[in-house]
XYZ file of C-alpha atoms in Angstrom:
193
model
C -11.490 -48.193 -17.032
C -11.191 -45.156 -19.287
C -7.981 -43.313 -20.236
C -8.349 -40.705 -17.512
C -8.718 -43.318 -14.783
C -5.722 -45.260 -16.121
C -3.550 -42.151 -16.068
C -4.617 -41.200 -12.537
C -4.055 -44.768 -11.304
C -0.571 -44.782 -12.843
C 0.271 -41.427 -11.223
C -0.928 -42.633 -7.807
C 1.214 -45.767 -8.049
C 4.495 -43.812 -8.058
C 6.032 -43.183 -4.625
C 6.412 -39.522 -3.747
C 9.359 -38.479 -1.634
C 8.802 -35.431 0.513
C 11.526 -32.843 0.230
C 11.915 -30.227 2.943
C 11.716 -26.603 1.881
C 15.130 -25.024 1.510
C 15.977 -22.125 3.774
C 16.464 -18.826 2.014
C 18.343 -15.901 3.429
C 17.842 -13.194 0.839
C 20.036 -10.141 1.303
C 20.134 -8.926 -2.260
C 19.688 -5.226 -1.580
C 21.266 -3.009 1.030
C 20.674 0.704 0.514
C 23.221 3.155 1.845
C 20.358 5.516 2.666
C 17.049 3.660 3.021
C 14.958 6.804 3.214
C 16.368 8.325 0.023
C 16.166 4.980 -1.796
C 12.528 4.592 -0.687
C 11.682 8.137 -1.799
C 13.209 7.408 -5.204
C 11.228 4.147 -5.550
C 7.992 5.957 -4.683
C 8.811 8.574 -7.329
C 9.476 5.871 -9.952
C 5.997 4.371 -9.388
C 4.344 7.781 -9.759
C 3.966 8.864 -6.147
C 5.897 11.174 -3.885
C 7.477 10.621 -0.500
C 8.137 13.608 1.730
C 9.494 14.179 5.208
C 6.960 15.519 7.704
C 9.637 17.719 9.303
C 9.728 19.749 6.068
C 6.078 20.748 6.626
C 5.767 20.727 10.407
C 2.341 19.095 10.623
C 0.034 17.005 8.471
C -2.355 19.968 8.401
C 0.348 22.207 6.889
C 1.326 19.510 4.412
C -2.263 19.157 3.177
C -2.584 22.945 2.854
C 0.623 23.167 0.789
C 0.192 20.078 -1.408
C -3.594 20.186 -1.844
C -4.663 23.828 -1.363
C -8.023 23.640 -3.160
C -9.504 20.446 -1.717
C -12.849 20.441 0.056
C -13.314 16.896 1.401
C -10.539 15.470 3.578
C -11.289 12.169 5.295
C -9.409 10.419 8.080
C -10.078 8.700 11.361
C -6.590 9.460 12.689
C -6.327 11.586 15.829
C -4.785 15.053 15.733
C -5.428 15.899 12.090
C -7.439 19.108 12.286
C -7.795 19.733 8.552
C -10.046 16.672 8.186
C -13.584 17.575 7.172
C -15.018 14.126 7.819
C -14.398 10.849 9.589
C -14.939 7.843 7.287
C -16.158 5.796 10.252
C -19.245 8.020 10.467
C -20.599 6.842 7.095
C -23.028 3.945 6.959
C -22.024 2.947 3.417
C -18.645 2.999 1.664
C -20.212 4.671 -1.372
C -20.710 7.797 0.754
C -16.933 8.303 0.510
C -17.251 8.931 -3.224
C -15.934 12.414 -3.925
C -13.358 12.494 -1.123
C -10.518 14.703 -2.325
C -7.869 13.513 0.142
C -7.850 10.405 2.312
C -5.306 10.226 5.130
C -4.329 6.802 6.477
C -1.499 5.193 8.388
C 0.960 2.648 6.994
C 2.668 -0.090 9.001
C 5.920 -0.344 7.035
C 7.379 0.492 3.646
C 9.409 -1.502 1.117
C 12.447 0.248 -0.332
C 12.757 -1.797 -3.541
C 9.305 -0.893 -4.890
C 7.959 2.001 -2.823
C 5.096 -0.098 -1.458
C 3.498 0.525 1.935
C 1.595 -2.110 3.940
C -1.785 -0.778 5.093
C -4.580 -2.511 6.960
C -8.223 -1.760 7.466
C -8.057 0.513 10.489
C -11.398 2.087 9.633
C -14.948 1.041 8.916
C -14.655 1.226 5.113
C -11.471 0.197 3.294
C -12.850 2.069 0.280
C -11.065 5.193 1.539
C -7.771 3.721 0.259
C -9.103 3.511 -3.282
C -11.924 6.020 -3.695
C -9.991 9.118 -2.598
C -8.693 11.305 -5.414
C -5.430 11.647 -3.467
C -4.149 9.406 -0.696
C -1.740 10.424 2.047
C -0.088 7.558 3.917
C 1.689 8.422 7.158
C 4.653 6.128 7.768
C 7.340 5.914 10.444
C 10.658 6.306 8.577
C 12.222 3.681 10.867
C 9.783 1.096 9.505
C 11.399 0.540 6.108
C 12.533 -2.876 4.886
C 14.682 -3.404 1.808
C 12.766 -6.096 -0.102
C 9.420 -7.852 -0.407
C 11.167 -10.950 1.001
C 11.769 -9.013 4.208
C 8.259 -7.556 4.071
C 6.619 -10.969 4.104
C 8.641 -11.903 7.174
C 6.967 -9.078 9.120
C 4.309 -10.147 11.618
C 2.022 -7.299 10.540
C 1.382 -9.020 7.207
C -0.236 -11.939 9.030
C -2.114 -9.936 11.660
C -5.687 -10.449 12.773
C -7.624 -7.885 10.736
C -10.182 -7.974 7.980
C -8.089 -6.437 5.215
C -4.517 -5.560 4.345
C -2.633 -4.738 1.152
C 0.467 -3.128 -0.270
C -0.062 0.233 -1.965
C 2.659 1.414 -4.321
C 2.014 4.804 -5.879
C -1.202 5.903 -7.560
C -3.503 3.500 -9.381
C -2.170 2.593 -12.809
C -3.445 0.587 -15.756
C -2.360 0.239 -19.365
C -3.924 -1.337 -22.437
C -2.212 -3.365 -25.123
C -1.233 -0.181 -26.942
C 0.794 0.789 -23.880
C -1.315 3.820 -23.029
C -0.786 4.386 -19.308
C -3.742 5.714 -17.317
C -3.177 7.024 -13.785
C -6.039 6.865 -11.298
C -8.307 4.497 -13.208
C -9.003 2.200 -10.257
C -7.855 4.192 -7.269
C -6.106 7.326 -6.117
C -4.676 9.630 -8.777
C -1.955 10.768 -6.379
C -0.257 9.021 -3.470
C 1.943 10.873 -0.999
C 3.903 8.955 1.612
C 4.677 11.143 4.623
C 7.706 9.871 6.511
C 7.740 10.790 10.190
């Protein structure tokens, strides 16, 4: 018997008592104004959160915030400014060059400005290949913390893909040079309805 086998045998000989998981009730954060706190968190991570009522419609918002764009992709109903539906493309690479992608979020997290999105389209690439991403979110669907977020049923839904998006893509090297948009959208706008 070699040293490895002796060590493993010794480890296996010790009785292991099972300990139940403790119950956590985390209520660390309680914003006085969830919407304003969320908007501030989105700003801190490099994005912007706006109220739809300030623009009237998504079409008006796109015209005001992104006046010179040519390719606007969404599969959401009622958005007339869209120039293409991402579900009509056979390959995700055909979305390369999309100026603005418009998607829907399930809920937002106040503490970090993240929004939970799922693959509600043929190609999830739209979330990351668009130069700018607009996420439409119901303002009543804000939770305070990631602890609360992971208690939401939507996180464990039956779909192919889901992730949290928090502001534009960011990366930094060891010299602390921050690059925005290196691996995803250069701008993220959360539209609260």
